[in-house]
Short mmCIF file of C-alpha atoms in Angstrom, two decimals:
data_model
loop_
_atom_site.label_atom_id
_atom_site.label_comp_id
_atom_site.label_asym_id
_atom_site.label_seq_id
_atom_site.Cartn_x
_atom_site.Cartn_y
_atom_site.Cartn_z
CA ASN A 1051 109.06 111.89 54.42
CA PRO A 1052 110.58 115.18 53.26
CA LYS A 1053 108.65 118.33 54.06
CA LEU A 1054 106.96 119.97 51.12
CA PRO A 1055 107.56 123.72 50.89
CA GLY A 1056 104.64 125.76 52.21
CA CYS A 1057 102.82 122.72 53.65
CA LEU A 1058 101.65 122.59 57.21
CA GLU A 1059 102.28 119.35 59.09
CA ILE A 1060 99.93 118.46 61.93
CA TYR A 1061 100.53 115.63 64.39
CA LEU A 1062 97.68 114.48 66.63
CA MET A 1063 98.43 112.76 69.90
CA ARG A 1064 96.18 111.56 72.67
CA HIS A 1065 97.26 112.10 76.26
CA GLY A 1066 99.21 109.36 78.03
CA GLN A 1067 97.51 106.87 80.32
CA SER A 1068 95.92 108.64 83.28
CA SER A 1069 95.75 107.29 86.81
CA LEU A 1070 92.05 106.66 86.20
CA ASN A 1071 92.67 104.88 82.86
CA SER A 1072 95.12 102.59 84.62
CA ARG A 1073 92.29 101.32 86.83
CA SER A 1074 89.58 100.76 84.26
CA HIS A 1075 88.47 101.51 80.72
CA SER A 1076 85.26 103.05 82.01
CA VAL A 1077 84.52 105.27 84.97
CA PHE A 1078 80.90 104.13 85.08
CA GLN A 1079 79.21 100.81 85.65
CA PRO A 1080 77.49 99.79 82.38
CA SER A 1081 74.06 99.64 83.99
CA SER A 1082 74.34 102.49 86.47
CA PRO A 1083 75.29 106.17 86.54
CA SER A 1084 77.15 105.52 89.80
CA LEU A 1085 80.86 106.15 89.79
CA ARG A 1086 82.83 102.93 89.86
CA TYR A 1087 85.59 104.61 91.86
CA PRO A 1088 84.22 107.16 94.34
CA ASP A 1089 87.78 108.28 95.09
CA ALA A 1090 88.45 109.11 91.43
CA VAL A 1091 89.50 112.70 90.85
CA SER A 1092 87.79 114.90 88.28
CA ASP A 1093 90.98 115.71 86.41
CA PRO A 1094 93.27 112.70 86.90
CA PRO A 1095 97.03 113.03 86.40
CA LEU A 1096 99.15 110.71 84.28
CA SER A 1097 99.93 107.30 85.69
CA PRO A 1098 103.60 106.26 85.95
CA LEU A 1099 103.14 104.35 82.68
CA GLY A 1100 101.58 107.47 81.14
CA TYR A 1101 104.69 109.49 82.03
CA GLU A 1102 107.00 106.77 80.70
CA LYS A 1103 105.17 106.43 77.36
CA SER A 1104 104.86 110.21 76.90
CA LEU A 1105 108.61 110.64 77.39
CA ALA A 1106 109.27 107.74 75.00
CA THR A 1107 107.04 109.37 72.37
CA GLY A 1108 108.99 112.63 72.64
CA GLU A 1109 112.26 110.70 72.34
CA GLU A 1110 110.96 108.98 69.21
CA PHE A 1111 109.91 112.30 67.67
CA LEU A 1112 113.43 113.58 68.34
CA LYS A 1113 115.05 110.47 66.77
CA LEU A 1114 112.86 110.87 63.69
CA GLY A 1115 113.85 114.52 63.32
CA ILE A 1116 110.29 115.73 63.95
CA SER A 1117 110.07 119.21 65.43
CA PHE A 1118 107.21 121.44 66.52
CA ASP A 1119 106.68 125.17 66.35
CA ARG A 1120 103.91 124.80 68.90
CA VAL A 1121 101.83 122.25 70.72
CA ILE A 1122 98.11 123.00 71.10
CA CYS A 1123 96.78 121.27 74.16
CA SER A 1124 93.65 120.69 76.23
CA PRO A 1125 93.59 122.26 79.72
CA MET A 1126 93.14 118.79 81.23
CA ARG A 1127 95.99 117.95 83.63
CA ARG A 1128 96.87 114.69 81.87
CA ALA A 1129 97.05 116.43 78.47
CA LEU A 1130 99.30 119.16 79.88
CA GLN A 1131 101.51 116.57 81.57
CA THR A 1132 101.77 114.64 78.30
CA ALA A 1133 102.77 117.79 76.41
CA GLU A 1134 105.33 118.63 79.10
CA CYS A 1135 106.86 115.12 78.89
CA VAL A 1136 107.09 115.28 75.10
CA ARG A 1137 108.69 118.75 75.25
CA LYS A 1138 111.16 117.58 77.90
CA ALA A 1139 112.20 114.57 75.81
CA MET A 1140 112.52 116.84 72.76
CA GLU A 1141 114.82 119.18 74.68
CA GLY A 1142 112.21 121.90 75.19
CA GLU A 1143 110.86 121.94 71.64
CA GLY A 1144 107.84 124.18 70.93
CA GLU A 1145 105.61 126.35 73.07
CA VAL A 1146 102.49 124.75 74.54
CA GLN A 1147 99.30 126.69 73.82
CA VAL A 1148 96.43 125.78 76.13
CA ASP A 1149 93.07 125.90 74.32
CA SER A 1150 90.16 125.77 76.76
CA GLY A 1151 87.84 124.60 73.97
CA ILE A 1152 89.63 121.28 73.57
CA PHE A 1153 88.48 118.72 76.13
CA GLU A 1154 86.62 115.45 76.35
CA ILE A 1155 82.87 115.53 76.62
CA GLY A 1156 81.27 112.90 78.80
CA GLY A 1157 84.51 111.85 80.47
CA SER A 1158 85.54 111.84 84.10
CA CYS A 1159 85.68 115.61 84.48
CA ALA A 1160 82.32 116.24 82.80
CA MET A 1161 80.42 113.52 84.63
CA ARG A 1162 81.76 114.45 88.03
CA THR A 1163 81.11 118.12 87.35
CA MET A 1164 77.49 117.33 86.54
CA GLY A 1165 77.21 116.16 90.15
CA LEU A 1166 76.43 112.49 89.66
CA GLU A 1167 76.91 110.25 92.68
CA GLY A 1168 80.28 110.96 94.22
CA GLY A 1169 80.86 113.95 91.94
CA ASP A 1170 82.19 117.28 93.05
CA ALA A 1171 79.83 119.59 91.14
CA GLU A 1172 82.00 122.59 91.99
CA TYR A 1173 85.06 121.35 90.08
CA LYS A 1174 86.14 123.85 87.41
CA GLY A 1175 89.53 122.48 86.33
CA MET A 1176 92.89 124.06 86.99
CA GLY A 1177 93.01 127.84 87.10
CA ARG A 1178 95.58 130.06 85.33
CA LYS A 1179 97.91 130.43 88.31
CA GLU A 1180 97.94 126.70 89.03
CA MET A 1181 98.77 125.95 85.36
CA GLU A 1182 101.54 128.55 85.28
CA GLU A 1183 103.05 127.16 88.49
CA GLU A 1184 102.90 123.51 87.41
CA PHE A 1185 103.91 123.81 83.73
CA THR A 1186 106.70 125.67 81.93
CA ASN A 1187 106.65 127.54 78.63
CA ILE A 1188 102.87 127.58 78.22
CA LYS A 1189 100.57 130.17 76.71
CA ILE A 1190 97.07 130.02 78.20
CA ASP A 1191 93.99 131.25 76.32
CA ASP A 1192 91.44 133.62 77.83
CA GLY A 1193 88.97 130.78 78.41
CA VAL A 1194 91.03 129.70 81.42
CA LYS A 1195 90.14 131.90 84.38
CA GLU A 1196 91.69 132.12 87.84
CA ASP A 1197 89.01 129.77 89.16
CA GLY A 1198 89.26 127.26 86.29
CA TRP A 1199 88.13 126.64 82.73
CA TYR A 1200 85.30 124.13 82.99
CA PHE A 1201 82.00 126.00 83.20
CA GLU A 1202 78.30 125.28 82.82
CA GLY A 1203 77.19 125.17 79.22
CA LYS A 1204 80.30 123.34 78.00
CA VAL A 1205 78.91 119.84 78.48
CA GLU A 1206 76.54 117.86 76.32
CA THR A 1207 73.48 116.32 77.88
CA ALA A 1208 73.02 112.55 77.90
CA GLU A 1209 70.40 112.96 75.14
CA GLU A 1210 72.89 114.75 72.89
#
């Protein structure tokens, strides 16, 4: 499709398969708040298949002539890794802007942070320095602090 002058094009993409997704579609037992995998990490990285598919998506964008001025991304490790893979496959296309307000609610990070069985209630996500060391060409918003980005008040309750 040709670009229309003055029109903004937005592409939405979910992160690649995480190491936790590769084990199960749900972190929780249907009838229990217990964690199915007590060794599951709060912010799981991409699985090998997640890396492969993320690179393939970037290659397909490149083949189709799709380019990005910027990529707006969640501070979750798997989302950042997905963005990095896509950028790599697209030969470094577009800056990645980390928006601390974009994250899943009720997922692995949130539930473990709430301190359910097996959870590490102190987990706050990656901090600024860790993100800058692990990822290239990123711009991090002010919501990401040195000690992380995931803070009390950002999660919905079970009732919500």
